[in-house]
Amino acid sequence: VEALPGVSRLDVESVRGARVELLVQVEDPDVQLPAIARALVDAGLGVRRLADVEESLEDVYLDVIGRAR
């Protein structure tokens, strides 16, 4: 997934048994979400849900401050 065009960040948010929750930052969700789903299914993984989640201003601020350190 990280190697897909337009993917700028991939974080593993949680792991619960066989369930893994990923947070993927992309440039254009309308283009990248279907490509991410295909890549996961092609890798033999089941996809339960994909969602377009907007970051809050606080999340962006903390990300920027964290990179500045």
PDB file of N, CA and C in Angstrom:
ATOM      1  N   VAL A   1       0.824  -1.189   0.000  1.00  0.00           N
ATOM      2  CA  VAL A   1       0.000   0.000   0.000  1.00  0.00           C
ATOM      3  C   VAL A   1       0.869   1.254   0.000  1.00  0.00           C
ATOM      4  N   GLU A   2       1.939   1.240   0.789  1.00  0.00           N
ATOM      5  CA  GLU A   2       2.828   2.412   0.842  1.00  0.00           C
ATOM      6  C   GLU A   2       3.431   2.752  -0.512  1.00  0.00           C
ATOM      7  N   ALA A   3       3.587   1.760  -1.360  1.00  0.00           N
ATOM      8  CA  ALA A   3       4.223   1.978  -2.665  1.00  0.00           C
ATOM      9  C   ALA A   3       3.253   2.530  -3.709  1.00  0.00           C
ATOM     10  N   LEU A   4       1.972   2.604  -3.391  1.00  0.00           N
ATOM     11  CA  LEU A   4       0.990   3.091  -4.363  1.00  0.00           C
ATOM     12  C   LEU A   4       1.167   4.597  -4.603  1.00  0.00           C
ATOM     13  N   PRO A   5       0.974   5.038  -5.829  1.00  0.00           N
ATOM     14  CA  PRO A   5       1.056   6.475  -6.120  1.00  0.00           C
ATOM     15  C   PRO A   5       0.015   7.248  -5.308  1.00  0.00           C
ATOM     16  N   GLY A   6       0.430   8.390  -4.760  1.00  0.00           N
ATOM     17  CA  GLY A   6      -0.478   9.240  -4.003  1.00  0.00           C
ATOM     18  C   GLY A   6      -0.566   8.934  -2.529  1.00  0.00           C
ATOM     19  N   VAL A   7       0.020   7.809  -2.083  1.00  0.00           N
ATOM     20  CA  VAL A   7       0.017   7.466  -0.663  1.00  0.00           C
ATOM     21  C   VAL A   7       1.222   8.148  -0.016  1.00  0.00           C
ATOM     22  N   SER A   8       0.946   9.018   0.965  1.00  0.00           N
ATOM     23  CA  SER A   8       2.035   9.754   1.601  1.00  0.00           C
ATOM     24  C   SER A   8       2.358   9.250   2.999  1.00  0.00           C
ATOM     25  N   ARG A   9       1.458   8.434   3.576  1.00  0.00           N
ATOM     26  CA  ARG A   9       1.710   7.957   4.941  1.00  0.00           C
ATOM     27  C   ARG A   9       0.845   6.734   5.210  1.00  0.00           C
ATOM     28  N   LEU A  10       1.409   5.802   5.981  1.00  0.00           N
ATOM     29  CA  LEU A  10       0.675   4.611   6.390  1.00  0.00           C
ATOM     30  C   LEU A  10       1.015   4.325   7.840  1.00  0.00           C
ATOM     31  N   ASP A  11       0.009   4.258   8.686  1.00  0.00           N
ATOM     32  CA  ASP A  11       0.195   3.938  10.106  1.00  0.00           C
ATOM     33  C   ASP A  11      -0.697   2.769  10.472  1.00  0.00           C
ATOM     34  N   VAL A  12      -0.173   1.857  11.292  1.00  0.00           N
ATOM     35  CA  VAL A  12      -0.988   0.787  11.859  1.00  0.00           C
ATOM     36  C   VAL A  12      -1.605   1.359  13.126  1.00  0.00           C
ATOM     37  N   GLU A  13      -2.922   1.541  13.132  1.00  0.00           N
ATOM     38  CA  GLU A  13      -3.615   2.150  14.260  1.00  0.00           C
ATOM     39  C   GLU A  13      -3.859   1.145  15.377  1.00  0.00           C
ATOM     40  N   SER A  14      -4.238  -0.086  15.027  1.00  0.00           N
ATOM     41  CA  SER A  14      -4.483  -1.099  16.052  1.00  0.00           C
ATOM     42  C   SER A  14      -4.441  -2.484  15.437  1.00  0.00           C
ATOM     43  N   VAL A  15      -4.130  -3.453  16.295  1.00  0.00           N
ATOM     44  CA  VAL A  15      -4.135  -4.859  15.896  1.00  0.00           C
ATOM     45  C   VAL A  15      -4.903  -5.617  16.980  1.00  0.00           C
ATOM     46  N   ARG A  16      -5.974  -6.282  16.567  1.00  0.00           N
ATOM     47  CA  ARG A  16      -6.791  -7.089  17.484  1.00  0.00           C
ATOM     48  C   ARG A  16      -6.983  -8.458  16.855  1.00  0.00           C
ATOM     49  N   GLY A  17      -6.151  -9.399  17.244  1.00  0.00           N
ATOM     50  CA  GLY A  17      -6.220 -10.727  16.637  1.00  0.00           C
ATOM     51  C   GLY A  17      -5.875 -10.631  15.164  1.00  0.00           C
ATOM     52  N   ALA A  18      -6.787 -11.074  14.312  1.00  0.00           N
ATOM     53  CA  ALA A  18      -6.552 -11.021  12.864  1.00  0.00           C
ATOM     54  C   ALA A  18      -7.019  -9.695  12.262  1.00  0.00           C
ATOM     55  N   ARG A  19      -7.597  -8.819  13.090  1.00  0.00           N
ATOM     56  CA  ARG A  19      -8.106  -7.534  12.602  1.00  0.00           C
ATOM     57  C   ARG A  19      -7.033  -6.452  12.762  1.00  0.00           C
ATOM     58  N   VAL A  20      -6.739  -5.788  11.662  1.00  0.00           N
ATOM     59  CA  VAL A  20      -5.743  -4.715  11.657  1.00  0.00           C
ATOM     60  C   VAL A  20      -6.408  -3.450  11.128  1.00  0.00           C
ATOM     61  N   GLU A  21      -6.217  -2.359  11.844  1.00  0.00           N
ATOM     62  CA  GLU A  21      -6.764  -1.076  11.408  1.00  0.00           C
ATOM     63  C   GLU A  21      -5.614  -0.191  10.937  1.00  0.00           C
ATOM     64  N   LEU A  22      -5.722   0.263   9.695  1.00  0.00           N
ATOM     65  CA  LEU A  22      -4.689   1.097   9.092  1.00  0.00           C
ATOM     66  C   LEU A  22      -5.211   2.513   8.900  1.00  0.00           C
ATOM     67  N   LEU A  23      -4.314   3.479   9.029  1.00  0.00           N
ATOM     68  CA  LEU A  23      -4.616   4.861   8.677  1.00  0.00           C
ATOM     69  C   LEU A  23      -3.690   5.221   7.528  1.00  0.00           C
ATOM     70  N   VAL A  24      -4.267   5.536   6.387  1.00  0.00           N
ATOM     71  CA  VAL A  24      -3.490   5.814   5.183  1.00  0.00           C
ATOM     72  C   VAL A  24      -3.784   7.247   4.745  1.00  0.00           C
ATOM     73  N   GLN A  25      -2.743   8.052   4.620  1.00  0.00           N
ATOM     74  CA  GLN A  25      -2.907   9.425   4.152  1.00  0.00           C
ATOM     75  C   GLN A  25      -2.643   9.464   2.654  1.00  0.00           C
ATOM     76  N   VAL A  26      -3.614  10.009   1.922  1.00  0.00           N
ATOM     77  CA  VAL A  26      -3.526  10.044   0.460  1.00  0.00           C
ATOM     78  C   VAL A  26      -3.829  11.450  -0.058  1.00  0.00           C
ATOM     79  N   GLU A  27      -3.414  11.685  -1.294  1.00  0.00           N
ATOM     80  CA  GLU A  27      -3.662  12.976  -1.931  1.00  0.00           C
ATOM     81  C   GLU A  27      -5.110  13.105  -2.396  1.00  0.00           C
ATOM     82  N   ASP A  28      -5.657  12.056  -3.009  1.00  0.00           N
ATOM     83  CA  ASP A  28      -7.000  12.104  -3.586  1.00  0.00           C
ATOM     84  C   ASP A  28      -7.751  10.815  -3.250  1.00  0.00           C
ATOM     85  N   PRO A  29      -8.550  10.826  -2.174  1.00  0.00           N
ATOM     86  CA  PRO A  29      -9.243   9.601  -1.753  1.00  0.00           C
ATOM     87  C   PRO A  29     -10.114   8.977  -2.841  1.00  0.00           C
ATOM     88  N   ASP A  30     -10.731   9.792  -3.692  1.00  0.00           N
ATOM     89  CA  ASP A  30     -11.584   9.236  -4.749  1.00  0.00           C
ATOM     90  C   ASP A  30     -10.798   8.346  -5.702  1.00  0.00           C
ATOM     91  N   VAL A  31      -9.518   8.637  -5.867  1.00  0.00           N
ATOM     92  CA  VAL A  31      -8.653   7.847  -6.740  1.00  0.00           C
ATOM     93  C   VAL A  31      -7.955   6.738  -5.955  1.00  0.00           C
ATOM     94  N   GLN A  32      -7.392   7.078  -4.794  1.00  0.00           N
ATOM     95  CA  GLN A  32      -6.560   6.128  -4.062  1.00  0.00           C
ATOM     96  C   GLN A  32      -7.325   5.056  -3.285  1.00  0.00           C
ATOM     97  N   LEU A  33      -8.520   5.344  -2.772  1.00  0.00           N
ATOM     98  CA  LEU A  33      -9.221   4.320  -1.985  1.00  0.00           C
ATOM     99  C   LEU A  33      -9.508   3.047  -2.788  1.00  0.00           C
ATOM    100  N   PRO A  34      -9.999   3.138  -4.021  1.00  0.00           N
ATOM    101  CA  PRO A  34     -10.181   1.901  -4.788  1.00  0.00           C
ATOM    102  C   PRO A  34      -8.862   1.164  -5.049  1.00  0.00           C
ATOM    103  N   ALA A  35      -7.793   1.900  -5.289  1.00  0.00           N
ATOM    104  CA  ALA A  35      -6.491   1.268  -5.526  1.00  0.00           C
ATOM    105  C   ALA A  35      -5.985   0.580  -4.265  1.00  0.00           C
ATOM    106  N   ILE A  36      -6.217   1.186  -3.111  1.00  0.00           N
ATOM    107  CA  ILE A  36      -5.815   0.576  -1.834  1.00  0.00           C
ATOM    108  C   ILE A  36      -6.612  -0.703  -1.608  1.00  0.00           C
ATOM    109  N   ALA A  37      -7.914  -0.665  -1.859  1.00  0.00           N
ATOM    110  CA  ALA A  37      -8.744  -1.868  -1.697  1.00  0.00           C
ATOM    111  C   ALA A  37      -8.258  -2.987  -2.599  1.00  0.00           C
ATOM    112  N   ARG A  38      -7.966  -2.659  -3.862  1.00  0.00           N
ATOM    113  CA  ARG A  38      -7.461  -3.683  -4.798  1.00  0.00           C
ATOM    114  C   ARG A  38      -6.139  -4.271  -4.310  1.00  0.00           C
ATOM    115  N   ALA A  39      -5.230  -3.409  -3.837  1.00  0.00           N
ATOM    116  CA  ALA A  39      -3.921  -3.888  -3.373  1.00  0.00           C
ATOM    117  C   ALA A  39      -4.071  -4.824  -2.176  1.00  0.00           C
ATOM    118  N   LEU A  40      -4.947  -4.486  -1.246  1.00  0.00           N
ATOM    119  CA  LEU A  40      -5.151  -5.346  -0.072  1.00  0.00           C
ATOM    120  C   LEU A  40      -5.783  -6.678  -0.461  1.00  0.00           C
ATOM    121  N   VAL A  41      -6.795  -6.644  -1.321  1.00  0.00           N
ATOM    122  CA  VAL A  41      -7.452  -7.884  -1.766  1.00  0.00           C
ATOM    123  C   VAL A  41      -6.482  -8.732  -2.582  1.00  0.00           C
ATOM    124  N   ASP A  42      -5.696  -8.092  -3.468  1.00  0.00           N
ATOM    125  CA  ASP A  42      -4.703  -8.827  -4.259  1.00  0.00           C
ATOM    126  C   ASP A  42      -3.651  -9.491  -3.379  1.00  0.00           C
ATOM    127  N   ALA A  43      -3.410  -8.897  -2.184  1.00  0.00           N
ATOM    128  CA  ALA A  43      -2.450  -9.476  -1.239  1.00  0.00           C
ATOM    129  C   ALA A  43      -3.080 -10.578  -0.385  1.00  0.00           C
ATOM    130  N   GLY A  44      -4.366 -10.877  -0.644  1.00  0.00           N
ATOM    131  CA  GLY A  44      -5.035 -11.948   0.081  1.00  0.00           C
ATOM    132  C   GLY A  44      -5.694 -11.501   1.374  1.00  0.00           C
ATOM    133  N   LEU A  45      -5.835 -10.209   1.579  1.00  0.00           N
ATOM    134  CA  LEU A  45      -6.441  -9.702   2.802  1.00  0.00           C
ATOM    135  C   LEU A  45      -7.903  -9.342   2.559  1.00  0.00           C
ATOM    136  N   GLY A  46      -8.713  -9.539   3.556  1.00  0.00           N
ATOM    137  CA  GLY A  46     -10.109  -9.130   3.474  1.00  0.00           C
ATOM    138  C   GLY A  46     -10.239  -7.672   3.893  1.00  0.00           C
ATOM    139  N   VAL A  47     -11.063  -6.926   3.206  1.00  0.00           N
ATOM    140  CA  VAL A  47     -11.293  -5.527   3.545  1.00  0.00           C
ATOM    141  C   VAL A  47     -12.703  -5.417   4.092  1.00  0.00           C
ATOM    142  N   ARG A  48     -12.794  -4.965   5.316  1.00  0.00           N
ATOM    143  CA  ARG A  48     -14.103  -4.843   5.950  1.00  0.00           C
ATOM    144  C   ARG A  48     -14.724  -3.478   5.693  1.00  0.00           C
ATOM    145  N   ARG A  49     -13.882  -2.435   5.697  1.00  0.00           N
ATOM    146  CA  ARG A  49     -14.420  -1.088   5.518  1.00  0.00           C
ATOM    147  C   ARG A  49     -13.309  -0.133   5.115  1.00  0.00           C
ATOM    148  N   LEU A  50     -13.620   0.773   4.209  1.00  0.00           N
ATOM    149  CA  LEU A  50     -12.753   1.889   3.843  1.00  0.00           C
ATOM    150  C   LEU A  50     -13.543   3.165   4.081  1.00  0.00           C
ATOM    151  N   ALA A  51     -12.902   4.168   4.661  1.00  0.00           N
ATOM    152  CA  ALA A  51     -13.604   5.421   4.920  1.00  0.00           C
ATOM    153  C   ALA A  51     -12.680   6.593   4.660  1.00  0.00           C
ATOM    154  N   ASP A  52     -13.259   7.660   4.148  1.00  0.00           N
ATOM    155  CA  ASP A  52     -12.543   8.914   3.938  1.00  0.00           C
ATOM    156  C   ASP A  52     -12.721   9.741   5.206  1.00  0.00           C
ATOM    157  N   VAL A  53     -11.636   9.928   5.966  1.00  0.00           N
ATOM    158  CA  VAL A  53     -11.693  10.641   7.239  1.00  0.00           C
ATOM    159  C   VAL A  53     -10.857  11.911   7.134  1.00  0.00           C
ATOM    160  N   GLU A  54     -11.479  13.042   7.381  1.00  0.00           N
ATOM    161  CA  GLU A  54     -10.761  14.318   7.352  1.00  0.00           C
ATOM    162  C   GLU A  54     -10.053  14.517   8.687  1.00  0.00           C
ATOM    163  N   GLU A  55      -8.811  14.989   8.631  1.00  0.00           N
ATOM    164  CA  GLU A  55      -8.079  15.294   9.857  1.00  0.00           C
ATOM    165  C   GLU A  55      -8.595  16.589  10.461  1.00  0.00           C
ATOM    166  N   SER A  56      -8.636  16.630  11.795  1.00  0.00           N
ATOM    167  CA  SER A  56      -9.025  17.862  12.467  1.00  0.00           C
ATOM    168  C   SER A  56      -7.848  18.832  12.447  1.00  0.00           C
ATOM    169  N   LEU A  57      -8.114  20.086  12.686  1.00  0.00           N
ATOM    170  CA  LEU A  57      -7.062  21.093  12.750  1.00  0.00           C
ATOM    171  C   LEU A  57      -6.059  20.733  13.837  1.00  0.00           C
ATOM    172  N   GLU A  58      -6.543  20.196  14.953  1.00  0.00           N
ATOM    173  CA  GLU A  58      -5.655  19.785  16.041  1.00  0.00           C
ATOM    174  C   GLU A  58      -4.721  18.662  15.580  1.00  0.00           C
ATOM    175  N   ASP A  59      -5.229  17.681  14.837  1.00  0.00           N
ATOM    176  CA  ASP A  59      -4.395  16.593  14.333  1.00  0.00           C
ATOM    177  C   ASP A  59      -3.300  17.120  13.413  1.00  0.00           C
ATOM    178  N   VAL A  60      -3.655  18.043  12.538  1.00  0.00           N
ATOM    179  CA  VAL A  60      -2.671  18.629  11.620  1.00  0.00           C
ATOM    180  C   VAL A  60      -1.607  19.392  12.409  1.00  0.00           C
ATOM    181  N   TYR A  61      -2.039  20.180  13.382  1.00  0.00           N
ATOM    182  CA  TYR A  61      -1.106  20.951  14.211  1.00  0.00           C
ATOM    183  C   TYR A  61      -0.129  20.019  14.932  1.00  0.00           C
ATOM    184  N   LEU A  62      -0.652  18.982  15.567  1.00  0.00           N
ATOM    185  CA  LEU A  62       0.213  18.061  16.303  1.00  0.00           C
ATOM    186  C   LEU A  62       1.174  17.328  15.385  1.00  0.00           C
ATOM    187  N   ASP A  63       0.728  17.007  14.179  1.00  0.00           N
ATOM    188  CA  ASP A  63       1.599  16.373  13.198  1.00  0.00           C
ATOM    189  C   ASP A  63       2.738  17.293  12.808  1.00  0.00           C
ATOM    190  N   VAL A  64       2.434  18.561  12.539  1.00  0.00           N
ATOM    191  CA  VAL A  64       3.448  19.531  12.166  1.00  0.00           C
ATOM    192  C   VAL A  64       4.436  19.770  13.300  1.00  0.00           C
ATOM    193  N   ILE A  65       3.927  19.938  14.510  1.00  0.00           N
ATOM    194  CA  ILE A  65       4.798  20.164  15.680  1.00  0.00           C
ATOM    195  C   ILE A  65       5.681  18.942  15.913  1.00  0.00           C
ATOM    196  N   GLY A  66       5.110  17.755  15.768  1.00  0.00           N
ATOM    197  CA  GLY A  66       5.882  16.532  15.967  1.00  0.00           C
ATOM    198  C   GLY A  66       7.013  16.383  14.966  1.00  0.00           C
ATOM    199  N   ARG A  67       6.793  16.800  13.717  1.00  0.00           N
ATOM    200  CA  ARG A  67       7.845  16.724  12.691  1.00  0.00           C
ATOM    201  C   ARG A  67       8.910  17.777  12.902  1.00  0.00           C
ATOM    202  N   ALA A  68       8.566  18.879  13.568  1.00  0.00           N
ATOM    203  CA  ALA A  68       9.533  19.962  13.777  1.00  0.00           C
ATOM    204  C   ALA A  68      10.548  19.615  14.848  1.00  0.00           C
ATOM    205  N   ARG A  69      10.249  18.644  15.666  1.00  0.00           N
ATOM    206  CA  ARG A  69      11.165  18.280  16.780  1.00  0.00           C
ATOM    207  C   ARG A  69      12.241  17.361  16.341  1.00  0.00           C
TER     208      ARG A  69
END
